[in-house]
Coordinates of C-alpha atoms and ligand atoms in Angstrom, one line a residue:
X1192 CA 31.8 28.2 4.6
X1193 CA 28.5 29.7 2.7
X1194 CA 29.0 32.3 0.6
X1195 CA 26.1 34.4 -0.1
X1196 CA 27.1 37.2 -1.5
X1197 CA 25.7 38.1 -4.7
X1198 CA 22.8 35.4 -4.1
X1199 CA 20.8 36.4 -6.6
X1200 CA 17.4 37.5 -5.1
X1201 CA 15.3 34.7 -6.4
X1202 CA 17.7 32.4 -4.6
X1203 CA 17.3 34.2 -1.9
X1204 CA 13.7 33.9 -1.8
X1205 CA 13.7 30.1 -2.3
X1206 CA 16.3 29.9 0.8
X1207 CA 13.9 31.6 3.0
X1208 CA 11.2 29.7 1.9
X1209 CA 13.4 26.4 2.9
X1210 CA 14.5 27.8 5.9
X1211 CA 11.0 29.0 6.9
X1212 CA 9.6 25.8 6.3
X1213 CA 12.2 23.5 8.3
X1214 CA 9.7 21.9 10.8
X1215 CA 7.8 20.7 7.6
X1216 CA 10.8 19.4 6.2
X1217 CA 11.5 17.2 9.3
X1218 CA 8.0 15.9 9.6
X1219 CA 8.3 15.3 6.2
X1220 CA 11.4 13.3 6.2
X1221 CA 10.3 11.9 9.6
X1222 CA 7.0 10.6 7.7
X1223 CA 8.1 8.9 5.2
X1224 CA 11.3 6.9 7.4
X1225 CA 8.3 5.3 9.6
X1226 CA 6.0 4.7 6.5
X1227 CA 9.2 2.5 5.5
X1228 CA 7.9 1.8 2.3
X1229 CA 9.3 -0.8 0.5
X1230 CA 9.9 -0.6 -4.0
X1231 CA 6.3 -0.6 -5.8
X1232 CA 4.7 -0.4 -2.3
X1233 CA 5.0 3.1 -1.6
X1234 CA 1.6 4.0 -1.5
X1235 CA 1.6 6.4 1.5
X1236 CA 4.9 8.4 0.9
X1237 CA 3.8 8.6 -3.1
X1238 CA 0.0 10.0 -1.3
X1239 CA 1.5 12.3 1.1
X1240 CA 4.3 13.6 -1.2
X1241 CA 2.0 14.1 -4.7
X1242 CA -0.7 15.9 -1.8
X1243 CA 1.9 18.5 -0.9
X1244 CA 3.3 19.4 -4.4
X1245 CA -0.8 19.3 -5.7
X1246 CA -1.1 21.9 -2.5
X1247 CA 1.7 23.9 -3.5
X1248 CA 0.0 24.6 -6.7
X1249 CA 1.9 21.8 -9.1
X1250 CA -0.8 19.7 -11.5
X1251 CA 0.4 16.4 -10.4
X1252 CA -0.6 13.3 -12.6
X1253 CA -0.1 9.8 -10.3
X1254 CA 0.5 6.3 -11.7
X1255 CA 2.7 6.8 -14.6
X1256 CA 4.5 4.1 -17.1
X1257 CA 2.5 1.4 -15.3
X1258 CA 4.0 2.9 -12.2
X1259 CA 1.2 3.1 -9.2
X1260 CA 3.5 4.3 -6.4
X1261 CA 5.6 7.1 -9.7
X1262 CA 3.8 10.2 -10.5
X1263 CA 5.1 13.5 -12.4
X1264 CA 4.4 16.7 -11.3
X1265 CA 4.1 20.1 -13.0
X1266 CA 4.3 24.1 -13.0
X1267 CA 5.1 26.6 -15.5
X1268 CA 4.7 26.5 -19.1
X1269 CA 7.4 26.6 -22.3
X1270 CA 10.9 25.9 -22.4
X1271 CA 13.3 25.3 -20.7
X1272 CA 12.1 22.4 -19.1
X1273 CA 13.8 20.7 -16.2
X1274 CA 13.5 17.8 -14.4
X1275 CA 14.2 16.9 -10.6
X1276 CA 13.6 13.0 -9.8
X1277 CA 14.4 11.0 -6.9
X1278 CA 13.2 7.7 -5.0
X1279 CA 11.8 6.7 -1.7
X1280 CA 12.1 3.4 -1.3
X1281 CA 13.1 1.7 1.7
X1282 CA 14.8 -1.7 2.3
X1283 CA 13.9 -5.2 3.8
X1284 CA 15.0 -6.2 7.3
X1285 CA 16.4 -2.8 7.6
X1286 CA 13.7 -1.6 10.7
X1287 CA 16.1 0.8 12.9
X1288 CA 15.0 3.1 15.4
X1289 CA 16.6 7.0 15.0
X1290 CA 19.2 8.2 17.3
X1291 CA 19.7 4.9 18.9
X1292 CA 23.2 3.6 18.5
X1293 CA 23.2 0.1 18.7
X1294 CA 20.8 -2.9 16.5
X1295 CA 17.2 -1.7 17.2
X1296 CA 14.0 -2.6 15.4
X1297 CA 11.5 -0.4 15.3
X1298 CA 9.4 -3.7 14.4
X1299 CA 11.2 -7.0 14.4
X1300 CA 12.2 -8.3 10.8
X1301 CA 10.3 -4.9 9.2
X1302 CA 11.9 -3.0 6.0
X1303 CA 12.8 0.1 7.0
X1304 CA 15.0 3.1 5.8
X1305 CA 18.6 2.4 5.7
X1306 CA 20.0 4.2 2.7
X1307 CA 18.2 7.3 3.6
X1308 CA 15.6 7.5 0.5
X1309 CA 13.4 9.2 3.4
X1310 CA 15.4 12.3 2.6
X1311 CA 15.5 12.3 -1.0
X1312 CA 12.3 12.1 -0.8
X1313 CA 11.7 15.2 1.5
X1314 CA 14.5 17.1 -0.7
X1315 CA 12.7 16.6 -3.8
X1316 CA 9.2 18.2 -2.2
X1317 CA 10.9 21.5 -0.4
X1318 CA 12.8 21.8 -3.1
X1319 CA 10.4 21.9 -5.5
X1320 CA 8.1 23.6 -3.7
X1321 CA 11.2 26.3 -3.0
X1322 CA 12.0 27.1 -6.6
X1323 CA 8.1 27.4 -7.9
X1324 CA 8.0 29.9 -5.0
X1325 CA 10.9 31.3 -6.9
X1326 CA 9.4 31.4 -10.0
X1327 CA 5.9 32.6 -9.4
X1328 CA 7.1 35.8 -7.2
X1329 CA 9.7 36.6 -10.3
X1330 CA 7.9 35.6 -13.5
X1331 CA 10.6 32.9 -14.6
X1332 CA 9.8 31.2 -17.7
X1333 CA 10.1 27.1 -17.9
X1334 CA 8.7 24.1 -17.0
X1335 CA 9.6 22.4 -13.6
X1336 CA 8.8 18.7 -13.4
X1337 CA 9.1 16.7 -10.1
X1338 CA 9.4 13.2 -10.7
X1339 CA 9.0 10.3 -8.5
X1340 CA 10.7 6.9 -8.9
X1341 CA 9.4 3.5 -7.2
X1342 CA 11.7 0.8 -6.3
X1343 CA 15.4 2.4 -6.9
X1344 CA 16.5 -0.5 -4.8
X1345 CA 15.5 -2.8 -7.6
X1346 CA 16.6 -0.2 -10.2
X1347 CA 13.1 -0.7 -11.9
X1348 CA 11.2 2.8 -12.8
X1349 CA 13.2 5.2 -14.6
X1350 CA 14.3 3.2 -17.9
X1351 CA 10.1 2.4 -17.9
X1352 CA 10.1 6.3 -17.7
X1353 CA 12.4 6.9 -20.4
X1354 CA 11.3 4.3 -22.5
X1355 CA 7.7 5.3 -22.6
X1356 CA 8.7 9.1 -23.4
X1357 CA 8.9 11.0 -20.2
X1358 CA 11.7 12.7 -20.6
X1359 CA 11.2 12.9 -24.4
X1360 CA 11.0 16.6 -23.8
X1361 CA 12.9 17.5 -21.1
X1362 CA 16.1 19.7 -21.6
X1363 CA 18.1 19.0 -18.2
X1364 CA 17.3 16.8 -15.3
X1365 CA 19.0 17.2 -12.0
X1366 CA 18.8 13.7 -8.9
X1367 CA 19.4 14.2 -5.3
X1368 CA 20.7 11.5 -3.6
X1369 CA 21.7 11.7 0.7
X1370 CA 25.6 11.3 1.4
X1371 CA 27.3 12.3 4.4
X1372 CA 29.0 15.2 2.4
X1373 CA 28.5 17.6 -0.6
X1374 CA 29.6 16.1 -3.5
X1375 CA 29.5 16.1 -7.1
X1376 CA 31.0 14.7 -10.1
X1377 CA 31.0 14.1 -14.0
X1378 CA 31.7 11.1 -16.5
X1379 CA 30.9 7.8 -16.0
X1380 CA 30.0 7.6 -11.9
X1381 CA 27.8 4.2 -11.5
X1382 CA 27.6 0.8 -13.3
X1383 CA 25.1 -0.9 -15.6
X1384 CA 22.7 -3.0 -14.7
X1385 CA 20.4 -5.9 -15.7
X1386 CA 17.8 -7.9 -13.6
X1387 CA 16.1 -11.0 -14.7
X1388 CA 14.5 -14.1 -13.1
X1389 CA 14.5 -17.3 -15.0
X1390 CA 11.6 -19.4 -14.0
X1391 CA 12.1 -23.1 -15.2
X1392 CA 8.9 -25.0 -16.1
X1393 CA 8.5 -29.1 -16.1
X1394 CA 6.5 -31.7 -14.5
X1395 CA 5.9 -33.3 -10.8
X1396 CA 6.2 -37.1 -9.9
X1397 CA 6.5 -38.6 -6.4
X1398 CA 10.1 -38.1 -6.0
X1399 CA 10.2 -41.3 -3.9
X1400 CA 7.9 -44.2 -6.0
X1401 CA 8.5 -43.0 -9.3
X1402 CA 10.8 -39.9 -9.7
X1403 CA 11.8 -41.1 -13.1
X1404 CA 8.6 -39.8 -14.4
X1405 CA 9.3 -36.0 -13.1
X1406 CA 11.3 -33.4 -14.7
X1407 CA 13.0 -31.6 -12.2
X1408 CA 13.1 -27.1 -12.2
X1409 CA 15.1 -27.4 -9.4
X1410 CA 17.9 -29.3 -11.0
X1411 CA 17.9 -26.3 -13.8
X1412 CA 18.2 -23.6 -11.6
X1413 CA 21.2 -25.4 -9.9
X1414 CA 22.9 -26.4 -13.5
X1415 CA 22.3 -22.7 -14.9
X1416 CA 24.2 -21.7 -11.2
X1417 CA 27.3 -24.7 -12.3
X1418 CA 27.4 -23.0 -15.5
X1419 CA 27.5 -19.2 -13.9
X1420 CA 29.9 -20.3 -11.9
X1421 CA 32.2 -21.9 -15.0
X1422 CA 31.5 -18.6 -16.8
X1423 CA 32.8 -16.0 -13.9
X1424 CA 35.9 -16.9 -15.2
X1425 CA 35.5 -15.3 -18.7
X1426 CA 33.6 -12.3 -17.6
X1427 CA 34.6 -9.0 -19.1
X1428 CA 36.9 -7.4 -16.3
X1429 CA 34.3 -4.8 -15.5
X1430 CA 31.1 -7.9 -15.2
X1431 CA 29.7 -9.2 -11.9
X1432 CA 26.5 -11.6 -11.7
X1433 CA 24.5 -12.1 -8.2
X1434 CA 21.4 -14.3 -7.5
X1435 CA 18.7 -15.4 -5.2
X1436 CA 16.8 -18.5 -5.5
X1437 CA 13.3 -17.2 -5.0
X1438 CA 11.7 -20.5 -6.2
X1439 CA 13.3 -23.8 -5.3
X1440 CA 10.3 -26.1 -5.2
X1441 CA 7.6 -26.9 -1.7
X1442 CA 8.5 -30.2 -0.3
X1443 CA 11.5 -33.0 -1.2
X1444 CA 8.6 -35.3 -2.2
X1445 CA 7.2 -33.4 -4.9
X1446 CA 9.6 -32.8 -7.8
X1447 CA 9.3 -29.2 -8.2
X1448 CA 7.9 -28.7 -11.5
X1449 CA 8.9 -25.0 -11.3
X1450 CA 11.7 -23.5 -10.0
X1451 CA 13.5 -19.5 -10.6
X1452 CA 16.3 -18.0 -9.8
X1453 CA 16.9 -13.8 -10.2
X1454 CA 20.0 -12.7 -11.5
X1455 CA 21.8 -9.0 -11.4
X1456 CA 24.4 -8.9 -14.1
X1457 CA 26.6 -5.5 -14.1
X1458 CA 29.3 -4.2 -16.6
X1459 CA 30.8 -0.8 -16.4
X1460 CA 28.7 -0.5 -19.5
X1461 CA 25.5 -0.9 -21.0
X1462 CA 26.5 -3.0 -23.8
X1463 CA 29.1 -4.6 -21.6
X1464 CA 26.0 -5.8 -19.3
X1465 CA 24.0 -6.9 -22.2
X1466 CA 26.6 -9.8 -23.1
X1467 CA 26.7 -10.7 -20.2
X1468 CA 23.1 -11.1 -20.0
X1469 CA 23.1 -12.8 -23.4
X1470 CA 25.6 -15.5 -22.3
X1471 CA 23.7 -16.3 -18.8
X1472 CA 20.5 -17.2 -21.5
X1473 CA 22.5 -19.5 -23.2
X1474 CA 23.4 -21.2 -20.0
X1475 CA 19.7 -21.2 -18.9
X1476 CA 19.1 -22.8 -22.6
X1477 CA 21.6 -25.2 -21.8
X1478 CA 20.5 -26.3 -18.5
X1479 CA 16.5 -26.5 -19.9
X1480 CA 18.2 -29.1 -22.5
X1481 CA 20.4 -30.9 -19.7
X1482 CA 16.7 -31.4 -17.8
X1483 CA 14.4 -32.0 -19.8
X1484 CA 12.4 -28.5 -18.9
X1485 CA 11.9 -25.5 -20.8
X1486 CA 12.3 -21.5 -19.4
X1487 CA 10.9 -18.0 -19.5
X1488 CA 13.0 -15.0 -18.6
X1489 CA 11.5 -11.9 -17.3
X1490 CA 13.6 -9.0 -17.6
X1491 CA 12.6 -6.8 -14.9
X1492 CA 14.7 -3.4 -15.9
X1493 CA 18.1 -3.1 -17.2
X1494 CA 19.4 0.7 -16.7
X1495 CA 22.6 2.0 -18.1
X1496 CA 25.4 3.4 -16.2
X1497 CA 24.7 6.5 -14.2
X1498 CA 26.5 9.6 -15.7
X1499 CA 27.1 13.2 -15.0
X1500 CA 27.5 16.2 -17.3
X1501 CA 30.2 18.4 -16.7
X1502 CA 28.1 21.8 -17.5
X1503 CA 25.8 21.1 -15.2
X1504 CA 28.1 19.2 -11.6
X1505 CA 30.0 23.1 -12.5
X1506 CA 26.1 24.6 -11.5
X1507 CA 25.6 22.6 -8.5
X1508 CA 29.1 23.1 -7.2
X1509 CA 28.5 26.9 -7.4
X1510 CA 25.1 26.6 -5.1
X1511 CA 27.5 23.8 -2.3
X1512 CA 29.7 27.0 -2.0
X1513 CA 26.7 29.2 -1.6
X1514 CA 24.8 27.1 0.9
X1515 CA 27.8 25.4 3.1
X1516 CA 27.6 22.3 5.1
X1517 CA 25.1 22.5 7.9
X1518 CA 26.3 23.8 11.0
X1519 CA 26.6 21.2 13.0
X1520 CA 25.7 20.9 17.3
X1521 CA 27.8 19.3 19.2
X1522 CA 25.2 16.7 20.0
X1523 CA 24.9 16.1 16.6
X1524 CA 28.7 15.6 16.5
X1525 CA 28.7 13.1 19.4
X1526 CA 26.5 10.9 18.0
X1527 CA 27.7 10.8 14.7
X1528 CA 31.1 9.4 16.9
X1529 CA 29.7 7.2 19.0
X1530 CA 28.4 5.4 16.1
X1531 CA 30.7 5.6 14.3
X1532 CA 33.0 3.8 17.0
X1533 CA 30.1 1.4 18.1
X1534 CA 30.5 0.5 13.7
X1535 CA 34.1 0.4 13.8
X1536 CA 34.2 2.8 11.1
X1537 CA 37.0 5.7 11.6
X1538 CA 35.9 7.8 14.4
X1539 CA 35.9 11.6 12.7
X1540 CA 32.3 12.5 13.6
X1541 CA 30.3 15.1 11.1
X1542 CA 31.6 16.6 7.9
X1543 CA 31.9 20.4 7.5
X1544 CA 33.5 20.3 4.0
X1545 CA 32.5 21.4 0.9
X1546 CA 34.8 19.4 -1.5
X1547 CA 35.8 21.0 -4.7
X1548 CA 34.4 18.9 -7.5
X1549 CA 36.0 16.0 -8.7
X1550 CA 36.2 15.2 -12.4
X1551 CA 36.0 12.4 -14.3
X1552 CA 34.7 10.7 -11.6
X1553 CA 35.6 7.4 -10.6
X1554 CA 33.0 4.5 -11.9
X1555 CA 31.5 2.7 -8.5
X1556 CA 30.2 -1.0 -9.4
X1557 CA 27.2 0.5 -8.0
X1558 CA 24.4 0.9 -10.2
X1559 CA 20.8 3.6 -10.2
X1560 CA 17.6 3.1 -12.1
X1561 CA 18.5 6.8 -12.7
X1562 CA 21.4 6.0 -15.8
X1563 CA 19.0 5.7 -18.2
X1564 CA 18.0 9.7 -17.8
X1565 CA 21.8 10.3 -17.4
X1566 CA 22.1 9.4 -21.2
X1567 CA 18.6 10.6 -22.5
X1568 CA 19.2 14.3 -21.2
X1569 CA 22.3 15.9 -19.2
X1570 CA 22.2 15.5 -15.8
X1571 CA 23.6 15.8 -12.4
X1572 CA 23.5 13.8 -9.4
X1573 CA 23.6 16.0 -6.6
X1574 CA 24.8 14.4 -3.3
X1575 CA 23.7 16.5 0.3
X1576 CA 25.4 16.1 3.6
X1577 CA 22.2 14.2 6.1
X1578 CA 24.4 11.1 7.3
X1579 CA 27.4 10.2 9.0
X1580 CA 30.6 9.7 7.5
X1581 CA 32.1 6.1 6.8
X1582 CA 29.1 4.5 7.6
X1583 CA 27.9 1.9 5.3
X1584 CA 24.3 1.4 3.8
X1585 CA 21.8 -1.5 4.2
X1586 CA 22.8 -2.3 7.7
X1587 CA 21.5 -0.6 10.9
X1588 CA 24.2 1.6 11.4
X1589 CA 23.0 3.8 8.5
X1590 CA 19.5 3.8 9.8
X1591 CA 20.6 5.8 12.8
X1592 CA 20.5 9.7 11.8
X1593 CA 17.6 9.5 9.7
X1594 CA 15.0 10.2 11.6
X1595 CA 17.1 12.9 13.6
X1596 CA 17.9 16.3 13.1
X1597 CA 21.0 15.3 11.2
X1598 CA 19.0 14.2 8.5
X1599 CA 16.7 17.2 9.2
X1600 CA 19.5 19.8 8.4
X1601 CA 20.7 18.1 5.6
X1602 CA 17.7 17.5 3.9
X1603 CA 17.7 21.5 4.3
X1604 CA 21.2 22.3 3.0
X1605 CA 20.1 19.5 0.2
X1606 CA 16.9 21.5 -0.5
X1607 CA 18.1 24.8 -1.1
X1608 CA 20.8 23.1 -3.4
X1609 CA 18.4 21.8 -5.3
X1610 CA 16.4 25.0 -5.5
X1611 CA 19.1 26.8 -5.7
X1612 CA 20.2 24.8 -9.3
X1613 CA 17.0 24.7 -10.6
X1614 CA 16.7 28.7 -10.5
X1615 CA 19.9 29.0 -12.2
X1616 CA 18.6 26.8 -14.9
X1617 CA 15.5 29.0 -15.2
X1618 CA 17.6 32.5 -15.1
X1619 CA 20.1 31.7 -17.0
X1620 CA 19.2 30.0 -20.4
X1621 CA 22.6 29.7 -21.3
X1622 CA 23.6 27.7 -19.0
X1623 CA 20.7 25.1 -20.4
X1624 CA 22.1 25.1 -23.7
X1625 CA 25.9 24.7 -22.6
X1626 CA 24.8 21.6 -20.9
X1627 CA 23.3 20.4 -23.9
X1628 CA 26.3 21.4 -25.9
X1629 CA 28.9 19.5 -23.6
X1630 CA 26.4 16.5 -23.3
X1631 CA 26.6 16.5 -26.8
X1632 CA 30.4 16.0 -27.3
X1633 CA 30.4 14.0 -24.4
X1634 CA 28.1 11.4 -26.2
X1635 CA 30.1 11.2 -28.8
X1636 CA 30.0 7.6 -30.5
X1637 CA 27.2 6.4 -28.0
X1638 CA 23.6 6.0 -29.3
X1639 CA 21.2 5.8 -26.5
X1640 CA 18.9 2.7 -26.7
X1641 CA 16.1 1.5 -24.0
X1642 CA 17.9 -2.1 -23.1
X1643 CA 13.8 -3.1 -21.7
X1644 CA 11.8 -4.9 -24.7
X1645 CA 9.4 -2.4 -26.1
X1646 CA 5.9 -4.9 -24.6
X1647 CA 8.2 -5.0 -21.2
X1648 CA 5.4 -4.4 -18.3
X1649 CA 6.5 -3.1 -14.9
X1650 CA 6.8 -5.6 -11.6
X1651 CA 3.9 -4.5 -10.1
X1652 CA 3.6 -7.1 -7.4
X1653 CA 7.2 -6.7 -6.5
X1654 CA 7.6 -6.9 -2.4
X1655 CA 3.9 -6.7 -2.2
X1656 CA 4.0 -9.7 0.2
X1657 CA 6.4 -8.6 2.9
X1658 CA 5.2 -5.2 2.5
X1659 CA 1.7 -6.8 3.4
X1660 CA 3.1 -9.0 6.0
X1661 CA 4.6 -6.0 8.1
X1662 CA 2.4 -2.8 7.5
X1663 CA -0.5 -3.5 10.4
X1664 CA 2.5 -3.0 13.0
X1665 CA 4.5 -0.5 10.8
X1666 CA 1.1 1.1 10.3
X1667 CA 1.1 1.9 14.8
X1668 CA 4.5 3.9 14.2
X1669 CA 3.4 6.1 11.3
X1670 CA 3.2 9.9 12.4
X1671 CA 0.0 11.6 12.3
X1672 CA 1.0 15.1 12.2
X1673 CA 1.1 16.6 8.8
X1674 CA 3.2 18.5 6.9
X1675 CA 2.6 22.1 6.5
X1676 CA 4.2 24.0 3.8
X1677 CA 3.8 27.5 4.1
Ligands
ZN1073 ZN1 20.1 5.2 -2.9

């Protein structure tokens, strides 16, 4: 249940100015699920979401750290300064159409929004624009900046960000992320994370009449896979390494004179991801000697483990408890069943709770371009109630609600937590420098250290192709009513 007594009145004003501004906040989130944008492609939601925080009075500067689709945006002046960052990046083959509960593409073989990105998004802009309404009607002093962050699903921008000094003077940053429930934690809560491709270089030959002459990229990429596969067996407990062949030659009677193969590597930590990384080059090494070929490895990002400070999952757990889940309709509650039956997932429709916070959390192998932050500054990753329960991402199922006014009320209640944090931030000064007191200890022994190499440029291309491929039809779904905040 909300409590909102004692809200203090610039809380207040910030929840009016979310609830006021609902039907915004579902074309909004509505918006950017059918732009469907996939990572370092997302030029319409990055347009239509830097337009309405330049509207709502925040100097926004676009195309940051090599980023085109990242921007920062700005208001207020002097300390402290806090940061709110989120992504909007959809994923491929993940075209659903809302409130349909069965397999349905909205355009066959599309990306589209399964993890629900469309909503942080939308949460990021009202809430923003919620807490500057905040602070201009009461003075506060500080500095709010609104981050966005391509290609999450590729954990790519933030350690760029970090790295080339955005956060350098930032005092507290705060992420919202969709769940199907209020939640926070602290500690260690995602993995680490390292993505590379290794592209093997050597020489075609007509593999029939005289293959002897070729040196074969394709037979590298498959020995460096033999000698992954050897090495599972000695990985740290906490390591895991996945790959895609993305290059394995054009036709069997050319030998492919180059070939690549992108690897994840995750460790429960940064260092811990590193070695394995380290190992999988001397494997590549090895497999360029066994062929006669030589290699290049481009390390696309490499992010530490997500982490949350105590001082400040204590601050957002007081604003859960002061806005409440969303009161749910019992429309809202039958779909959320029927899928969740039509999944197989345990049918228990909608969630009403509030949980109290949990803490250490429990590290997920997951990882979030959003751990290098984590250890730059204290922060918080705020999960908001705007999907249904038990069901999984990256598949259909969790493509569903997006679009629907389940994800339209949570991206509400998610809003006005976010606002709602932000204020306290900005009232309460303290509370800013306990966080940076308990972050302190809770470093202890760890120095933070970008894991990208310093002349490391961002993967601009990445997913331009399929994003290229799709867009003309995605392009006939798009909404063409705007967003209004008022
Ligand atoms: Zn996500």
């Amino acid at each position: 249940m909300a409590d909102q007594t004692n809200t203090a009145p610039e809380k207040a004003l910030a929840f009016d100015y979310v609830d006021r501004n609902a039907e915004a906040i579902a074309l909004l989130n509505d918006s950017i699920f059918y732009f469907g944008e996939l990572g370092m492609q997302e030029v319409e939601t990055a347009k239509l979401m830097t337009e309405l925080l330049e509207d709502g009075g925040f100097k926004v500067e676009r195309g940051i750290a090599g980023f085109p689709t990242g921007f920062c945006a700005t208001y207020g002046s002097g300390s402290p300064v806090v940061a709110i960052h989120t992504e909007y990046d959809s994923n491929p083959d993940n075209s659903q159409k809302p409130g349909v509960v069965e397999a349905a593409s909205i355009v066959e073989g599309a990306p589209g929004h399964c993890e629900g990105h469309n909503v942080n998004g939308t949460v990021l802009v009202a809430g923003a624009l919620a807490a500057k309404a905040a602070m201009e009607k009461y003075g506060l002093k500080g500095t709010l900046k609104v981050f966005g962050a391509p290609a999450e699903e590729q954990l790519v921008s933030r350690p760029y960000f970090v790295r080339d000094g955005w956060f350098d003077d930032v005092d507290v940053a705060l992420t919202p992320h969709i769940g199907s429930e209020f939640g926070v934690g602290y500690g260690l809560i995602q993995s680490a994370l390292i993505s590379a491709v290794f592209t093997f270089h050597g020489e075609t030959a007509h593999a029939g009449v005289a293959p002897w002459k070729g040196r074969d990229a394709l037979d590298a990429v498959v020995l460096m896979d033999v000698g992954m596969a050897e090495y599972r067996e000695h990985l740290i407990p906490t390591g895991q390494c996945q790959r895609v062949i993305t290059n394995g030659g054009n036709q069997p009677n050319v030998i492919p004179k180059t070939a690549a193969v992108w690897w994840y590597f995750r460790a429960s930590t940064a260092e811990g991801a590193m070695s394995v990384y380290e190992r999988a080059k001397k494997i590549a090494e090895g497999a360029a000697l066994m062929t006669n070929t030589t290699y290049d490895v481009d390390l696309q990002s490499a992010v530490w483990p997500v982490r949350g400070n105590q001082t400040m999952a204590e601050l957002v757990q007081a604003e859960y408890e002061r806005v409440g889940a969303p009161d749910w309709t019992r429309e809202e509650d039958d779909l959320a069943r029927a899928l969740q039956e039509k999944a197989k997932a345990k049918v228990e429709g909608l969630s009403r709770t509030v949980f109290r916070m949990k803490g250490p959390a429990t590290q997920k192998t997951a990882a979030n371009d959003a751990g290098d932050v984590s250890w730059k500054v204290p922060m918080v990753k705020i999960y908001f109630p705007a999907n249904i329960p038990n069901i999984s991402f990256h598949h259909w199922a969790a493509g569903v609600a997006l679009a629907t006014s389940i994800a339209h009320k949570g991206a509400v209640a998610g809003s006005k937590v976010l606002a709602g944090s932000v204020i306290e931030c900005f009232r309460n000064p303290q509370v800013v420098a306990d966080a940076k007191a308990t972050f302190a200890k809770e470093l202890e022994g760890t120095n933070y250290f970008s894991m990208l190499p310093p002349d490391q440029k961002p993967p601009a291309d990445l997913n331009r192709a399929m994003m290229e491929k799709f867009r003309p039809q995605m392009r006939e779904h798009y909404i063409k009513e705007r967003p209004k905040f008022v």
